[in-house]
C-alpha positions in Angstrom: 28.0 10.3 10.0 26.4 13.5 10.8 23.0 14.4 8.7 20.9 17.3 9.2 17.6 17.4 9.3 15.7 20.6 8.1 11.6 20.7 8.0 10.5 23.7 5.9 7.2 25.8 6.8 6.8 26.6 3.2 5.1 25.0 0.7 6.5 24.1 -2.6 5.9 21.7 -5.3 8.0 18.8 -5.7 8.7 18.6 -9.9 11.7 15.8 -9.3 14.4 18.2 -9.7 15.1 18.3 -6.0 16.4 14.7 -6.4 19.7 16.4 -8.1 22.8 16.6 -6.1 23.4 18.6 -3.9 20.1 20.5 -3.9 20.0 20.8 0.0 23.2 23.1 -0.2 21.5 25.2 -3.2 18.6 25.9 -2.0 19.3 26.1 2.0 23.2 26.4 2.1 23.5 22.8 3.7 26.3 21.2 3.7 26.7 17.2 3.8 24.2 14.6 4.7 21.1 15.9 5.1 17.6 15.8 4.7 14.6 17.7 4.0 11.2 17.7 5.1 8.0 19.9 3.3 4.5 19.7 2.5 3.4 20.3 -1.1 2.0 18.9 -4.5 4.0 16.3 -6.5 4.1 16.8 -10.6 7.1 15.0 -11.8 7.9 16.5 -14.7 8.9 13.6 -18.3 12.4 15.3 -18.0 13.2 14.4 -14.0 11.9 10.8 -13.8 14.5 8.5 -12.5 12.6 5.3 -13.1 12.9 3.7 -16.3 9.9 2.4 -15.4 8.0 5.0 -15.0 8.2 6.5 -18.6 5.4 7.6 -19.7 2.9 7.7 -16.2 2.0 10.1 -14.1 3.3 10.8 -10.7 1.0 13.5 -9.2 -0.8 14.7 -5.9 -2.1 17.2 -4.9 -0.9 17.4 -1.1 2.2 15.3 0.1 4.5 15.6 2.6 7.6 14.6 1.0 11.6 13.5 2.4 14.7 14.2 0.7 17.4 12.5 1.8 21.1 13.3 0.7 24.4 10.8 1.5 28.0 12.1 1.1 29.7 9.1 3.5 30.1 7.0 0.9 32.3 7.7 -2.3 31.9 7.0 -4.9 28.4 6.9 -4.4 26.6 3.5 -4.2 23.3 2.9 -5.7 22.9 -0.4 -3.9 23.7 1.4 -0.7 21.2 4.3 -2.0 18.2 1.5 -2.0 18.9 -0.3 0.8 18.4 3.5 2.8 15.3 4.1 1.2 13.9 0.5 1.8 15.1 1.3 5.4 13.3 4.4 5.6 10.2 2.5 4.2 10.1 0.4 6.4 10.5 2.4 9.6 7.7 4.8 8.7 5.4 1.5 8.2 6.5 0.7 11.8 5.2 3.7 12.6 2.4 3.6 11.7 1.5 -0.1 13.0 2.5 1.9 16.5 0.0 4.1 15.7 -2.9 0.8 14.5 -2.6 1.7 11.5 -1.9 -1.6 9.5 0.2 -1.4 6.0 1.3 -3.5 3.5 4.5 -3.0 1.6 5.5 -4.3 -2.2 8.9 -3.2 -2.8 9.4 0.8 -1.2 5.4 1.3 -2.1 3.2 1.2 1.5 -0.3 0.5 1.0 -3.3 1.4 3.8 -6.6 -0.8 2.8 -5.3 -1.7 -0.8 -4.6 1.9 -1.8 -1.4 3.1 -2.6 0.0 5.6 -0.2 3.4 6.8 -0.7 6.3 7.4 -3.5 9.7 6.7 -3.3 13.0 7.0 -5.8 16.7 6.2 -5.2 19.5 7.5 -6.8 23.3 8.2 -7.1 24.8 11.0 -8.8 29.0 11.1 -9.2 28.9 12.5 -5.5 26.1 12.0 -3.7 23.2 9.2 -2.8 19.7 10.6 -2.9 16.4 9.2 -1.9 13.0 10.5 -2.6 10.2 9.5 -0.5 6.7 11.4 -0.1 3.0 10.1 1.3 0.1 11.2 -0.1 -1.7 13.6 3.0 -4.9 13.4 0.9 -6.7 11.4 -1.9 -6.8 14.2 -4.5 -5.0 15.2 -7.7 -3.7 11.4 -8.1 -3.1 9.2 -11.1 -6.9 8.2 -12.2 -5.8 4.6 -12.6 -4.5 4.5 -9.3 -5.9 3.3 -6.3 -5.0 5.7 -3.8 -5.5 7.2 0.2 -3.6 9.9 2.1 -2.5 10.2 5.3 -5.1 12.5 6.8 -8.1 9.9 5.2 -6.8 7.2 7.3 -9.2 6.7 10.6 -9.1 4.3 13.8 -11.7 1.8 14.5 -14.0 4.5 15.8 -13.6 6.4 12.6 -11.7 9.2 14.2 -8.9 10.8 12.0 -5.3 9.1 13.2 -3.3 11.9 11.3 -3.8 15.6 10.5 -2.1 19.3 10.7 -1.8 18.9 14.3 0.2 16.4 14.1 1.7 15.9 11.2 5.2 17.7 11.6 5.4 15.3 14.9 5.2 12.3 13.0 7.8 13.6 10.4 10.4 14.2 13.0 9.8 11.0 14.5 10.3 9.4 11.1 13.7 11.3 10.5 14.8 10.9 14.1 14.0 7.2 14.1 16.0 6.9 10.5 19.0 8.5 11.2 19.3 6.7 14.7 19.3 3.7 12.6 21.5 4.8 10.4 24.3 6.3 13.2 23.7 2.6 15.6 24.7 1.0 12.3 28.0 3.3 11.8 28.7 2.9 15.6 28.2 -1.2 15.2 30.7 -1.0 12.0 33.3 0.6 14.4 32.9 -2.0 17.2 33.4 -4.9 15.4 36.4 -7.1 15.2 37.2 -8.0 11.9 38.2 -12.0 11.1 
C-alpha cells in the first residue's frame, strides 16, 4: 500500500470536517492513502463530532499539531480495521516519546504525560474510505476547563529543560508518520509471505 505523507506550513484550524472522505484529494489534489500533517487550533464544531460520546462536550485547543490519516486499501471500508490503525498510531507515538524519557500512559487512544490529557484521536469509515483523526495538544491553552490537560512543548526532562518545541517539532512528526507507515507496509509485506493452511 502506497500512502503519502504531506506536512503543511500553513496553519489552519481543525473544525472536524477534515475527517470527511476524501478531503486530502479536495483540498491538496491527493490521491489514495494519505496523510496529513499541520499545526493549528482544534474547535470541533456539534455538527462534525463522530463520537456518540462526545455529544454535548467540548473538544478545543488552542495550538495542536494534528494527523489525518486516509485508507483506500481496503473496500468496503472497515471500521474495526480503521481503530486498530489509530490504536497503532497511538501507540507508536507513545514509543516515541518513552525514546525521548518522556513517560506516558495510555487509556484507550487518549496518552496522558503526568495525569494530564495530551492528545485526541477519532476513527472512522465513510462508504470509501477509512479515516483517523489524531492531534496533541503543543500547549496547555484554550482547552476544555474540566479537563486536565499538558501540551507537548510544556513537557520538560529531569533538568527541567523543554524536550519539544518549534525546532523540533516537524522532526518528530515525520518520525511519527515514517515509523507508522513502515508498520503498516512490513505488515502488508508479512500478509504476502505467508503460507496459508
Amino acid at each position: 500500500m502506497s500512502i503519502e505523507h504531506k506536512h503543511v506550513a500553513e496553519i489552519f484550524p481543525y473544525d472536524g470536517s477534515q475527517i470527511d472522505a476524501s478531503w486530502a484529494f479536495r483540498e491538496f489534489g491527493i490521491y489514495g492513502s494519505s496523510i496529513i500533517t499541520w499545526v493549528g487550533p482544534v474547535n470541533i464544531t456539534p455538527d462534525n463530532l463522530k463520537d456518540f460520546a462526545d455529544v454535548g462536550l467540548e473538544i478545543k485547543s488552542n495550538y495542536m499539531i494534528n494527523f489525518i490519516c486516509e485508507f483506500f486499501d481496503c473496500q468496503p471500508a472497515n471500521m474495526r480495521i480503521a481503530y486498530l490503525r489509530q490504536r497503532l498510531l497511538v501507540m507508536i507515538f507513545r514509543e516515541i516519546l518513552f525514546e525521548k524519557g518522556v513517560e506516558t500512559k495510555r487509556e484507550g487512544d487518549d496518552i496522558f504525560v503526568d495525569g494530564r490529557k495530551l492528545s485526541i484521536s477519532i476513527a472512522t469509515a465513510s462508504l470509501s474510505s477509512m479515516k483517523i483523526h489524531f492531534a496533541l495538544n503543543l500547549e496547555d491553552k484554550g482547552t476544555p476547563d474540566d479537563v486536565d490537560t499538558i501540551g507537548l512543548f510544556d513537557i520538560t526532562d529531569e533538568d527541567n529543560n523543554q524536550i519539544f518545541d518549534d525546532g523540533n517539532l516537524v522532526d518528530l512528526v515525520n518520525e511519527t508518520v515514517d515509523r507508522f507507515i513502515l508498520e503498516l507496509e512490513t505488515i502488508e509485506n508479512d500478509i504476502s509471505k505467508t503460507n496459508l493452511l
